[in-house]
Amino acid sequence: MSDANALIQDDPAPPAGPQPFGPFLTPSGSLRVPSTLPQFPALAGRVPTPDDSRPATPEDGVGQADPLAELGAKCLEAATRTTIQPHLVYDPGGGDSTTRSFALCIAPPATLPLPTHVLHLTFSACGETLLIPIHQTIWAVKTRLFARPDSPLPPPPPPWPPLSRQNLISLPIVRFSVPFKTIWSILYEYVHTGSTAAVLADLLAHQVPPSPLSAEPPEVQQYQMGALIAKLERIRRLWHNVVALGAENEELWEALARAWAVLLAELTEELEEPV
């Protein structure tokens, strides 16, 4: 069996239902990379159809235009121009999801839509957290962040004096968790822009930091086994974040699957080269 066949495995057809997509390193210490990207659980039963017979490029127009893209772009700019005051976060429950919490923020310019919430995001793989202004109009459509209605608790008393500046806003905090922080920015931008082409471009063009122990130049190292495995791992992590956030759709899966096929073909070529 060749090195490529030993590393890249065609798994038998799995039973219906959500399937694991675990790390490439097996308990025995060997590497095992799936030959195809698993479907999102929300797309279970669909026949995978990414066109991996031709090289994919970041310019490929994957999917259709997102009707919310224009609003999403404005919301993305508004979120980046909203400043959360971390020392003015009202959290009477100490992180209890059933207790309403609020954050005081400096609002974005008046020409941009006001955020409606602050997302308290926990990355379960590393335990780190992030506070992000968000707009329910976008996130309720693109994710399952607001799938469960807020607990019908009465609003708490204001934790600070009445606001004296009109550019200060108090936003309710919603809590959620996804596995991986390193790949979060791709999904965060996708939720706003709906651009699968941007997702594909990032996954294919990502530069893995070169190894100082290698005699090869950095541009050559990008096509060596270690770098290609690292790029495939980024897709695996993005896949898990998408599933956790409930942002699954066919166009996004096709973009991930196309990037997976391209990188896997490069990995196969690298493994089959004579030493």
PDB file of C-alpha atoms in Angstrom:
ATOM      1  CA  MET A   1       0.000   0.000   0.000  1.00  0.00           C
ATOM      2  CA  SER A   2       1.391   3.426  -0.942  1.00  0.00           C
ATOM      3  CA  ASP A   3       1.901   6.203   1.584  1.00  0.00           C
ATOM      4  CA  ALA A   4      -0.969   8.105  -0.013  1.00  0.00           C
ATOM      5  CA  ASN A   5      -3.370   5.171   0.322  1.00  0.00           C
ATOM      6  CA  ALA A   6      -2.329   4.588   3.916  1.00  0.00           C
ATOM      7  CA  LEU A   7      -2.939   8.213   4.892  1.00  0.00           C
ATOM      8  CA  ILE A   8      -6.002   9.074   2.805  1.00  0.00           C
ATOM      9  CA  GLN A   9      -8.839   6.704   3.624  1.00  0.00           C
ATOM     10  CA  ASP A  10     -12.114   5.997   1.838  1.00  0.00           C
ATOM     11  CA  ASP A  11     -14.415   5.385   4.771  1.00  0.00           C
ATOM     12  CA  PRO A  12     -17.394   3.028   4.356  1.00  0.00           C
ATOM     13  CA  ALA A  13     -20.775   4.653   3.989  1.00  0.00           C
ATOM     14  CA  PRO A  14     -21.784   5.794   7.500  1.00  0.00           C
ATOM     15  CA  PRO A  15     -25.244   5.257   8.967  1.00  0.00           C
ATOM     16  CA  ALA A  16     -27.728   8.119   8.805  1.00  0.00           C
ATOM     17  CA  GLY A  17     -27.404  10.906  11.348  1.00  0.00           C
ATOM     18  CA  PRO A  18     -24.682  13.279  12.513  1.00  0.00           C
ATOM     19  CA  GLN A  19     -21.200  11.824  12.112  1.00  0.00           C
ATOM     20  CA  PRO A  20     -17.978  12.565  13.969  1.00  0.00           C
ATOM     21  CA  PHE A  21     -15.196  14.362  12.165  1.00  0.00           C
ATOM     22  CA  GLY A  22     -12.375  13.947  14.612  1.00  0.00           C
ATOM     23  CA  PRO A  23      -8.695  14.879  14.545  1.00  0.00           C
ATOM     24  CA  PHE A  24      -6.498  13.309  11.873  1.00  0.00           C
ATOM     25  CA  LEU A  25      -4.182  11.792  14.488  1.00  0.00           C
ATOM     26  CA  THR A  26      -5.562   8.407  15.556  1.00  0.00           C
ATOM     27  CA  PRO A  27      -5.131   6.874  19.044  1.00  0.00           C
ATOM     28  CA  SER A  28      -2.446   4.602  17.573  1.00  0.00           C
ATOM     29  CA  GLY A  29      -0.401   7.648  16.567  1.00  0.00           C
ATOM     30  CA  SER A  30      -0.973   7.409  12.808  1.00  0.00           C
ATOM     31  CA  LEU A  31      -2.494  10.051  10.549  1.00  0.00           C
ATOM     32  CA  ARG A  32      -5.771   9.400   8.767  1.00  0.00           C
ATOM     33  CA  VAL A  33      -7.354  11.985   6.478  1.00  0.00           C
ATOM     34  CA  PRO A  34     -10.843  11.372   4.998  1.00  0.00           C
ATOM     35  CA  SER A  35     -10.869  11.243   1.201  1.00  0.00           C
ATOM     36  CA  THR A  36     -13.976  13.450   1.096  1.00  0.00           C
ATOM     37  CA  LEU A  37     -15.303  16.153   3.363  1.00  0.00           C
ATOM     38  CA  PRO A  38     -18.181  14.882   5.523  1.00  0.00           C
ATOM     39  CA  GLN A  39     -21.539  16.475   4.915  1.00  0.00           C
ATOM     40  CA  PHE A  40     -22.937  18.962   7.381  1.00  0.00           C
ATOM     41  CA  PRO A  41     -25.485  17.155   9.603  1.00  0.00           C
ATOM     42  CA  ALA A  42     -28.197  19.513   8.305  1.00  0.00           C
ATOM     43  CA  LEU A  43     -27.503  18.195   4.796  1.00  0.00           C
ATOM     44  CA  ALA A  44     -27.621  14.520   5.761  1.00  0.00           C
ATOM     45  CA  GLY A  45     -28.728  12.334   2.866  1.00  0.00           C
ATOM     46  CA  ARG A  46     -27.566  14.722   0.181  1.00  0.00           C
ATOM     47  CA  VAL A  47     -25.149  13.317  -2.405  1.00  0.00           C
ATOM     48  CA  PRO A  48     -21.876  15.306  -2.347  1.00  0.00           C
ATOM     49  CA  THR A  49     -21.303  17.027  -5.691  1.00  0.00           C
ATOM     50  CA  PRO A  50     -18.242  19.311  -5.505  1.00  0.00           C
ATOM     51  CA  ASP A  51     -16.498  19.451  -8.858  1.00  0.00           C
ATOM     52  CA  ASP A  52     -13.033  18.232  -7.906  1.00  0.00           C
ATOM     53  CA  SER A  53     -12.114  17.290 -11.481  1.00  0.00           C
ATOM     54  CA  ARG A  54     -10.611  20.714 -12.096  1.00  0.00           C
ATOM     55  CA  PRO A  55      -8.440  22.977  -9.981  1.00  0.00           C
ATOM     56  CA  ALA A  56     -10.435  25.443  -7.928  1.00  0.00           C
ATOM     57  CA  THR A  57      -9.359  29.035  -7.656  1.00  0.00           C
ATOM     58  CA  PRO A  58     -10.399  31.817  -5.293  1.00  0.00           C
ATOM     59  CA  GLU A  59     -12.051  33.550  -8.237  1.00  0.00           C
ATOM     60  CA  ASP A  60     -14.517  30.705  -8.723  1.00  0.00           C
ATOM     61  CA  GLY A  61     -18.060  31.916  -8.188  1.00  0.00           C
ATOM     62  CA  VAL A  62     -19.243  29.336  -5.677  1.00  0.00           C
ATOM     63  CA  GLY A  63     -22.924  29.621  -4.884  1.00  0.00           C
ATOM     64  CA  GLN A  64     -25.295  32.496  -5.547  1.00  0.00           C
ATOM     65  CA  ALA A  65     -25.350  36.072  -4.323  1.00  0.00           C
ATOM     66  CA  ASP A  66     -26.583  36.468  -0.754  1.00  0.00           C
ATOM     67  CA  PRO A  67     -29.674  38.721  -0.654  1.00  0.00           C
ATOM     68  CA  LEU A  68     -28.612  39.924   2.813  1.00  0.00           C
ATOM     69  CA  ALA A  69     -25.060  40.742   1.716  1.00  0.00           C
ATOM     70  CA  GLU A  70     -25.570  44.516   1.478  1.00  0.00           C
ATOM     71  CA  LEU A  71     -27.196  44.734   4.897  1.00  0.00           C
ATOM     72  CA  GLY A  72     -24.639  42.292   6.271  1.00  0.00           C
ATOM     73  CA  ALA A  73     -21.750  44.439   5.074  1.00  0.00           C
ATOM     74  CA  LYS A  74     -23.221  47.462   6.857  1.00  0.00           C
ATOM     75  CA  CYS A  75     -23.785  45.420  10.012  1.00  0.00           C
ATOM     76  CA  LEU A  76     -20.211  44.142   9.869  1.00  0.00           C
ATOM     77  CA  GLU A  77     -18.872  47.693   9.664  1.00  0.00           C
ATOM     78  CA  ALA A  78     -21.208  48.773  12.460  1.00  0.00           C
ATOM     79  CA  ALA A  79     -20.002  45.916  14.670  1.00  0.00           C
ATOM     80  CA  THR A  80     -16.356  46.792  14.124  1.00  0.00           C
ATOM     81  CA  ARG A  81     -17.072  50.444  14.955  1.00  0.00           C
ATOM     82  CA  THR A  82     -18.995  49.660  18.148  1.00  0.00           C
ATOM     83  CA  THR A  83     -16.844  49.738  21.269  1.00  0.00           C
ATOM     84  CA  ILE A  84     -17.799  47.490  24.182  1.00  0.00           C
ATOM     85  CA  GLN A  85     -16.939  48.887  27.604  1.00  0.00           C
ATOM     86  CA  PRO A  86     -15.756  45.694  29.360  1.00  0.00           C
ATOM     87  CA  HIS A  87     -15.751  47.321  32.813  1.00  0.00           C
ATOM     88  CA  LEU A  88     -19.437  48.215  32.372  1.00  0.00           C
ATOM     89  CA  VAL A  89     -20.886  44.747  31.838  1.00  0.00           C
ATOM     90  CA  TYR A  90     -23.868  43.939  34.067  1.00  0.00           C
ATOM     91  CA  ASP A  91     -23.784  40.206  34.803  1.00  0.00           C
ATOM     92  CA  PRO A  92     -25.791  39.463  37.972  1.00  0.00           C
ATOM     93  CA  GLY A  93     -25.827  35.736  37.286  1.00  0.00           C
ATOM     94  CA  GLY A  94     -22.080  35.378  36.935  1.00  0.00           C
ATOM     95  CA  GLY A  95     -22.423  33.744  33.532  1.00  0.00           C
ATOM     96  CA  ASP A  96     -25.737  31.986  34.246  1.00  0.00           C
ATOM     97  CA  SER A  97     -27.472  31.772  30.853  1.00  0.00           C
ATOM     98  CA  THR A  98     -30.914  32.166  32.488  1.00  0.00           C
ATOM     99  CA  THR A  99     -30.027  35.571  33.945  1.00  0.00           C
ATOM    100  CA  ARG A 100     -30.116  38.590  31.687  1.00  0.00           C
ATOM    101  CA  SER A 101     -26.867  40.481  31.336  1.00  0.00           C
ATOM    102  CA  PHE A 102     -26.150  43.783  29.627  1.00  0.00           C
ATOM    103  CA  ALA A 103     -23.106  45.581  28.235  1.00  0.00           C
ATOM    104  CA  LEU A 104     -22.625  49.305  27.821  1.00  0.00           C
ATOM    105  CA  CYS A 105     -21.219  50.196  24.401  1.00  0.00           C
ATOM    106  CA  ILE A 106     -20.172  53.237  22.424  1.00  0.00           C
ATOM    107  CA  ALA A 107     -22.489  53.208  19.413  1.00  0.00           C
ATOM    108  CA  PRO A 108     -21.266  53.249  15.810  1.00  0.00           C
ATOM    109  CA  PRO A 109     -21.816  56.310  13.595  1.00  0.00           C
ATOM    110  CA  ALA A 110     -25.457  57.209  13.080  1.00  0.00           C
ATOM    111  CA  THR A 111     -25.290  56.191   9.407  1.00  0.00           C
ATOM    112  CA  LEU A 112     -24.798  52.545  10.406  1.00  0.00           C
ATOM    113  CA  PRO A 113     -27.384  50.160  11.915  1.00  0.00           C
ATOM    114  CA  LEU A 114     -27.223  49.872  15.691  1.00  0.00           C
ATOM    115  CA  PRO A 115     -26.236  46.450  17.049  1.00  0.00           C
ATOM    116  CA  THR A 116     -28.997  44.724  18.974  1.00  0.00           C
ATOM    117  CA  HIS A 117     -26.944  42.396  21.212  1.00  0.00           C
ATOM    118  CA  VAL A 118     -23.469  41.563  22.439  1.00  0.00           C
ATOM    119  CA  LEU A 119     -22.401  37.990  21.755  1.00  0.00           C
ATOM    120  CA  HIS A 120     -20.443  36.405  24.604  1.00  0.00           C
ATOM    121  CA  LEU A 121     -18.666  33.670  22.665  1.00  0.00           C
ATOM    122  CA  THR A 122     -16.759  30.858  24.362  1.00  0.00           C
ATOM    123  CA  PHE A 123     -14.250  28.752  22.422  1.00  0.00           C
ATOM    124  CA  SER A 124     -14.534  25.336  24.034  1.00  0.00           C
ATOM    125  CA  ALA A 125     -11.220  23.993  22.702  1.00  0.00           C
ATOM    126  CA  CYS A 126      -9.150  26.656  24.480  1.00  0.00           C
ATOM    127  CA  GLY A 127     -11.562  28.127  27.035  1.00  0.00           C
ATOM    128  CA  GLU A 128     -11.081  31.704  25.806  1.00  0.00           C
ATOM    129  CA  THR A 129     -13.990  34.103  25.387  1.00  0.00           C
ATOM    130  CA  LEU A 130     -14.833  36.998  23.095  1.00  0.00           C
ATOM    131  CA  LEU A 131     -17.385  39.822  23.275  1.00  0.00           C
ATOM    132  CA  ILE A 132     -18.793  40.835  19.883  1.00  0.00           C
ATOM    133  CA  PRO A 133     -21.527  43.348  18.967  1.00  0.00           C
ATOM    134  CA  ILE A 134     -24.051  41.670  16.660  1.00  0.00           C
ATOM    135  CA  HIS A 135     -27.301  42.406  14.822  1.00  0.00           C
ATOM    136  CA  GLN A 136     -30.208  40.027  15.379  1.00  0.00           C
ATOM    137  CA  THR A 137     -31.517  40.731  11.855  1.00  0.00           C
ATOM    138  CA  ILE A 138     -28.481  38.945  10.389  1.00  0.00           C
ATOM    139  CA  TRP A 139     -27.646  36.354  13.017  1.00  0.00           C
ATOM    140  CA  ALA A 140     -31.205  35.089  13.473  1.00  0.00           C
ATOM    141  CA  VAL A 141     -31.385  34.295   9.753  1.00  0.00           C
ATOM    142  CA  LYS A 142     -27.870  32.926   9.243  1.00  0.00           C
ATOM    143  CA  THR A 143     -27.418  30.947  12.494  1.00  0.00           C
ATOM    144  CA  ARG A 144     -29.354  29.323  15.300  1.00  0.00           C
ATOM    145  CA  LEU A 145     -28.063  31.865  17.815  1.00  0.00           C
ATOM    146  CA  PHE A 146     -31.584  33.133  18.494  1.00  0.00           C
ATOM    147  CA  ALA A 147     -33.384  29.824  17.998  1.00  0.00           C
ATOM    148  CA  ARG A 148     -34.338  29.744  21.673  1.00  0.00           C
ATOM    149  CA  PRO A 149     -36.221  32.799  22.937  1.00  0.00           C
ATOM    150  CA  ASP A 150     -34.695  34.736  25.787  1.00  0.00           C
ATOM    151  CA  SER A 151     -35.806  33.757  29.259  1.00  0.00           C
ATOM    152  CA  PRO A 152     -38.890  35.835  30.175  1.00  0.00           C
ATOM    153  CA  LEU A 153     -37.232  37.485  33.171  1.00  0.00           C
ATOM    154  CA  PRO A 154     -38.042  41.066  34.155  1.00  0.00           C
ATOM    155  CA  PRO A 155     -35.342  43.543  33.168  1.00  0.00           C
ATOM    156  CA  PRO A 156     -32.775  44.143  35.918  1.00  0.00           C
ATOM    157  CA  PRO A 157     -32.285  47.533  37.522  1.00  0.00           C
ATOM    158  CA  PRO A 158     -29.766  49.688  35.659  1.00  0.00           C
ATOM    159  CA  PRO A 159     -26.262  48.990  37.022  1.00  0.00           C
ATOM    160  CA  TRP A 160     -25.065  52.494  36.214  1.00  0.00           C
ATOM    161  CA  PRO A 161     -26.473  56.041  36.352  1.00  0.00           C
ATOM    162  CA  PRO A 162     -28.753  57.176  33.522  1.00  0.00           C
ATOM    163  CA  LEU A 163     -26.795  57.596  30.314  1.00  0.00           C
ATOM    164  CA  SER A 164     -25.740  61.178  29.788  1.00  0.00           C
ATOM    165  CA  ARG A 165     -24.253  60.686  26.323  1.00  0.00           C
ATOM    166  CA  GLN A 166     -26.439  59.846  23.367  1.00  0.00           C
ATOM    167  CA  ASN A 167     -23.757  57.669  21.753  1.00  0.00           C
ATOM    168  CA  LEU A 168     -23.849  55.134  24.602  1.00  0.00           C
ATOM    169  CA  ILE A 169     -26.138  52.123  24.240  1.00  0.00           C
ATOM    170  CA  SER A 170     -26.965  49.236  26.573  1.00  0.00           C
ATOM    171  CA  LEU A 171     -27.137  45.882  24.770  1.00  0.00           C
ATOM    172  CA  PRO A 172     -28.343  42.517  26.110  1.00  0.00           C
ATOM    173  CA  ILE A 173     -25.740  39.755  26.131  1.00  0.00           C
ATOM    174  CA  VAL A 174     -26.379  36.392  24.460  1.00  0.00           C
ATOM    175  CA  ARG A 175     -24.091  33.453  25.197  1.00  0.00           C
ATOM    176  CA  PHE A 176     -22.937  30.794  22.796  1.00  0.00           C
ATOM    177  CA  SER A 177     -20.053  28.389  22.290  1.00  0.00           C
ATOM    178  CA  VAL A 178     -18.117  27.090  19.293  1.00  0.00           C
ATOM    179  CA  PRO A 179     -15.022  24.872  19.374  1.00  0.00           C
ATOM    180  CA  PHE A 180     -12.202  26.752  17.663  1.00  0.00           C
ATOM    181  CA  LYS A 181     -10.933  30.318  17.943  1.00  0.00           C
ATOM    182  CA  THR A 182      -8.200  30.156  15.279  1.00  0.00           C
ATOM    183  CA  ILE A 183     -10.699  29.859  12.427  1.00  0.00           C
ATOM    184  CA  TRP A 184     -13.484  32.042  13.849  1.00  0.00           C
ATOM    185  CA  SER A 185     -12.828  35.147  11.737  1.00  0.00           C
ATOM    186  CA  ILE A 186     -13.680  33.301   8.499  1.00  0.00           C
ATOM    187  CA  LEU A 187     -17.097  32.240   9.769  1.00  0.00           C
ATOM    188  CA  TYR A 188     -17.766  35.622  11.390  1.00  0.00           C
ATOM    189  CA  GLU A 189     -17.237  37.428   8.083  1.00  0.00           C
ATOM    190  CA  TYR A 190     -19.196  34.803   6.153  1.00  0.00           C
ATOM    191  CA  VAL A 191     -22.250  35.278   8.382  1.00  0.00           C
ATOM    192  CA  HIS A 192     -22.261  38.944   7.365  1.00  0.00           C
ATOM    193  CA  THR A 193     -21.231  38.797   3.697  1.00  0.00           C
ATOM    194  CA  GLY A 194     -22.424  35.359   2.580  1.00  0.00           C
ATOM    195  CA  SER A 195     -19.377  35.175   0.302  1.00  0.00           C
ATOM    196  CA  THR A 196     -18.370  31.555  -0.276  1.00  0.00           C
ATOM    197  CA  ALA A 197     -15.741  32.828  -2.726  1.00  0.00           C
ATOM    198  CA  ALA A 198     -14.035  34.637   0.162  1.00  0.00           C
ATOM    199  CA  VAL A 199     -14.166  31.471   2.267  1.00  0.00           C
ATOM    200  CA  LEU A 200     -12.634  29.432  -0.561  1.00  0.00           C
ATOM    201  CA  ALA A 201      -9.930  32.041  -1.143  1.00  0.00           C
ATOM    202  CA  ASP A 202      -8.927  32.059   2.509  1.00  0.00           C
ATOM    203  CA  LEU A 203      -8.782  28.274   2.781  1.00  0.00           C
ATOM    204  CA  LEU A 204      -6.688  27.863  -0.370  1.00  0.00           C
ATOM    205  CA  ALA A 205      -4.406  30.878  -0.001  1.00  0.00           C
ATOM    206  CA  HIS A 206      -3.644  30.518   3.720  1.00  0.00           C
ATOM    207  CA  GLN A 207       0.090  30.572   4.389  1.00  0.00           C
ATOM    208  CA  VAL A 208       1.342  28.174   7.041  1.00  0.00           C
ATOM    209  CA  PRO A 209       4.287  29.645   9.000  1.00  0.00           C
ATOM    210  CA  PRO A 210       7.484  28.154   7.538  1.00  0.00           C
ATOM    211  CA  SER A 211       9.576  25.803   9.630  1.00  0.00           C
ATOM    212  CA  PRO A 212      13.002  27.181  10.597  1.00  0.00           C
ATOM    213  CA  LEU A 213      14.295  23.591  10.570  1.00  0.00           C
ATOM    214  CA  SER A 214      13.556  23.086   6.874  1.00  0.00           C
ATOM    215  CA  ALA A 215      16.146  23.825   4.211  1.00  0.00           C
ATOM    216  CA  GLU A 216      13.386  24.470   1.666  1.00  0.00           C
ATOM    217  CA  PRO A 217      12.258  28.056   0.951  1.00  0.00           C
ATOM    218  CA  PRO A 218       8.915  29.106   2.505  1.00  0.00           C
ATOM    219  CA  GLU A 219       7.047  28.990  -0.824  1.00  0.00           C
ATOM    220  CA  VAL A 220       8.085  25.348  -1.306  1.00  0.00           C
ATOM    221  CA  GLN A 221       7.160  24.402   2.249  1.00  0.00           C
ATOM    222  CA  GLN A 222       3.542  25.413   1.555  1.00  0.00           C
ATOM    223  CA  TYR A 223       3.185  22.281  -0.614  1.00  0.00           C
ATOM    224  CA  GLN A 224       4.877  19.869   1.768  1.00  0.00           C
ATOM    225  CA  MET A 225       2.986  17.360   3.862  1.00  0.00           C
ATOM    226  CA  GLY A 226       3.050  19.280   7.156  1.00  0.00           C
ATOM    227  CA  ALA A 227       1.677  22.485   5.649  1.00  0.00           C
ATOM    228  CA  LEU A 228      -1.010  20.676   3.650  1.00  0.00           C
ATOM    229  CA  ILE A 229      -2.169  18.764   6.733  1.00  0.00           C
ATOM    230  CA  ALA A 230      -2.343  22.073   8.621  1.00  0.00           C
ATOM    231  CA  LYS A 231      -4.487  23.597   5.862  1.00  0.00           C
ATOM    232  CA  LEU A 232      -6.824  20.598   5.894  1.00  0.00           C
ATOM    233  CA  GLU A 233      -7.063  20.921   9.675  1.00  0.00           C
ATOM    234  CA  ARG A 234      -8.268  24.511   9.241  1.00  0.00           C
ATOM    235  CA  ILE A 235     -11.121  23.198   7.084  1.00  0.00           C
ATOM    236  CA  ARG A 236     -11.974  20.570   9.707  1.00  0.00           C
ATOM    237  CA  ARG A 237     -12.098  23.220  12.414  1.00  0.00           C
ATOM    238  CA  LEU A 238     -14.215  25.550  10.295  1.00  0.00           C
ATOM    239  CA  TRP A 239     -16.583  22.638   9.584  1.00  0.00           C
ATOM    240  CA  HIS A 240     -17.085  22.093  13.329  1.00  0.00           C
ATOM    241  CA  ASN A 241     -17.638  25.811  14.006  1.00  0.00           C
ATOM    242  CA  VAL A 242     -20.225  25.991  11.218  1.00  0.00           C
ATOM    243  CA  VAL A 243     -22.107  23.014  12.659  1.00  0.00           C
ATOM    244  CA  ALA A 244     -21.956  24.386  16.211  1.00  0.00           C
ATOM    245  CA  LEU A 245     -23.277  27.780  15.121  1.00  0.00           C
ATOM    246  CA  GLY A 246     -25.958  26.281  12.896  1.00  0.00           C
ATOM    247  CA  ALA A 247     -24.718  28.151   9.824  1.00  0.00           C
ATOM    248  CA  GLU A 248     -24.884  25.078   7.574  1.00  0.00           C
ATOM    249  CA  ASN A 249     -26.007  25.485   3.990  1.00  0.00           C
ATOM    250  CA  GLU A 250     -25.266  23.797   0.692  1.00  0.00           C
ATOM    251  CA  GLU A 251     -23.216  26.634  -0.825  1.00  0.00           C
ATOM    252  CA  LEU A 252     -20.891  26.866   2.171  1.00  0.00           C
ATOM    253  CA  TRP A 253     -20.404  23.099   2.260  1.00  0.00           C
ATOM    254  CA  GLU A 254     -19.535  23.115  -1.442  1.00  0.00           C
ATOM    255  CA  ALA A 255     -16.882  25.799  -0.858  1.00  0.00           C
ATOM    256  CA  LEU A 256     -15.322  23.788   1.979  1.00  0.00           C
ATOM    257  CA  ALA A 257     -15.542  20.566  -0.034  1.00  0.00           C
ATOM    258  CA  ARG A 258     -13.876  22.172  -3.043  1.00  0.00           C
ATOM    259  CA  ALA A 259     -11.003  23.476  -0.916  1.00  0.00           C
ATOM    260  CA  TRP A 260     -10.720  20.033   0.694  1.00  0.00           C
ATOM    261  CA  ALA A 261     -10.505  18.319  -2.708  1.00  0.00           C
ATOM    262  CA  VAL A 262      -7.825  20.709  -3.978  1.00  0.00           C
ATOM    263  CA  LEU A 263      -5.636  20.399  -0.882  1.00  0.00           C
ATOM    264  CA  LEU A 264      -6.112  16.640  -0.745  1.00  0.00           C
ATOM    265  CA  ALA A 265      -4.994  16.337  -4.377  1.00  0.00           C
ATOM    266  CA  GLU A 266      -1.865  18.337  -3.537  1.00  0.00           C
ATOM    267  CA  LEU A 267      -1.235  16.106  -0.526  1.00  0.00           C
ATOM    268  CA  THR A 268      -1.630  12.957  -2.628  1.00  0.00           C
ATOM    269  CA  GLU A 269       0.834  14.308  -5.180  1.00  0.00           C
ATOM    270  CA  GLU A 270       3.322  15.132  -2.420  1.00  0.00           C
ATOM    271  CA  LEU A 271       3.041  11.642  -0.906  1.00  0.00           C
ATOM    272  CA  GLU A 272       3.473   9.916  -4.259  1.00  0.00           C
ATOM    273  CA  GLU A 273       6.635  11.797  -5.214  1.00  0.00           C
ATOM    274  CA  PRO A 274       9.740   9.590  -5.076  1.00  0.00           C
ATOM    275  CA  VAL A 275      12.107  10.367  -2.225  1.00  0.00           C
TER     276      VAL A 275
END
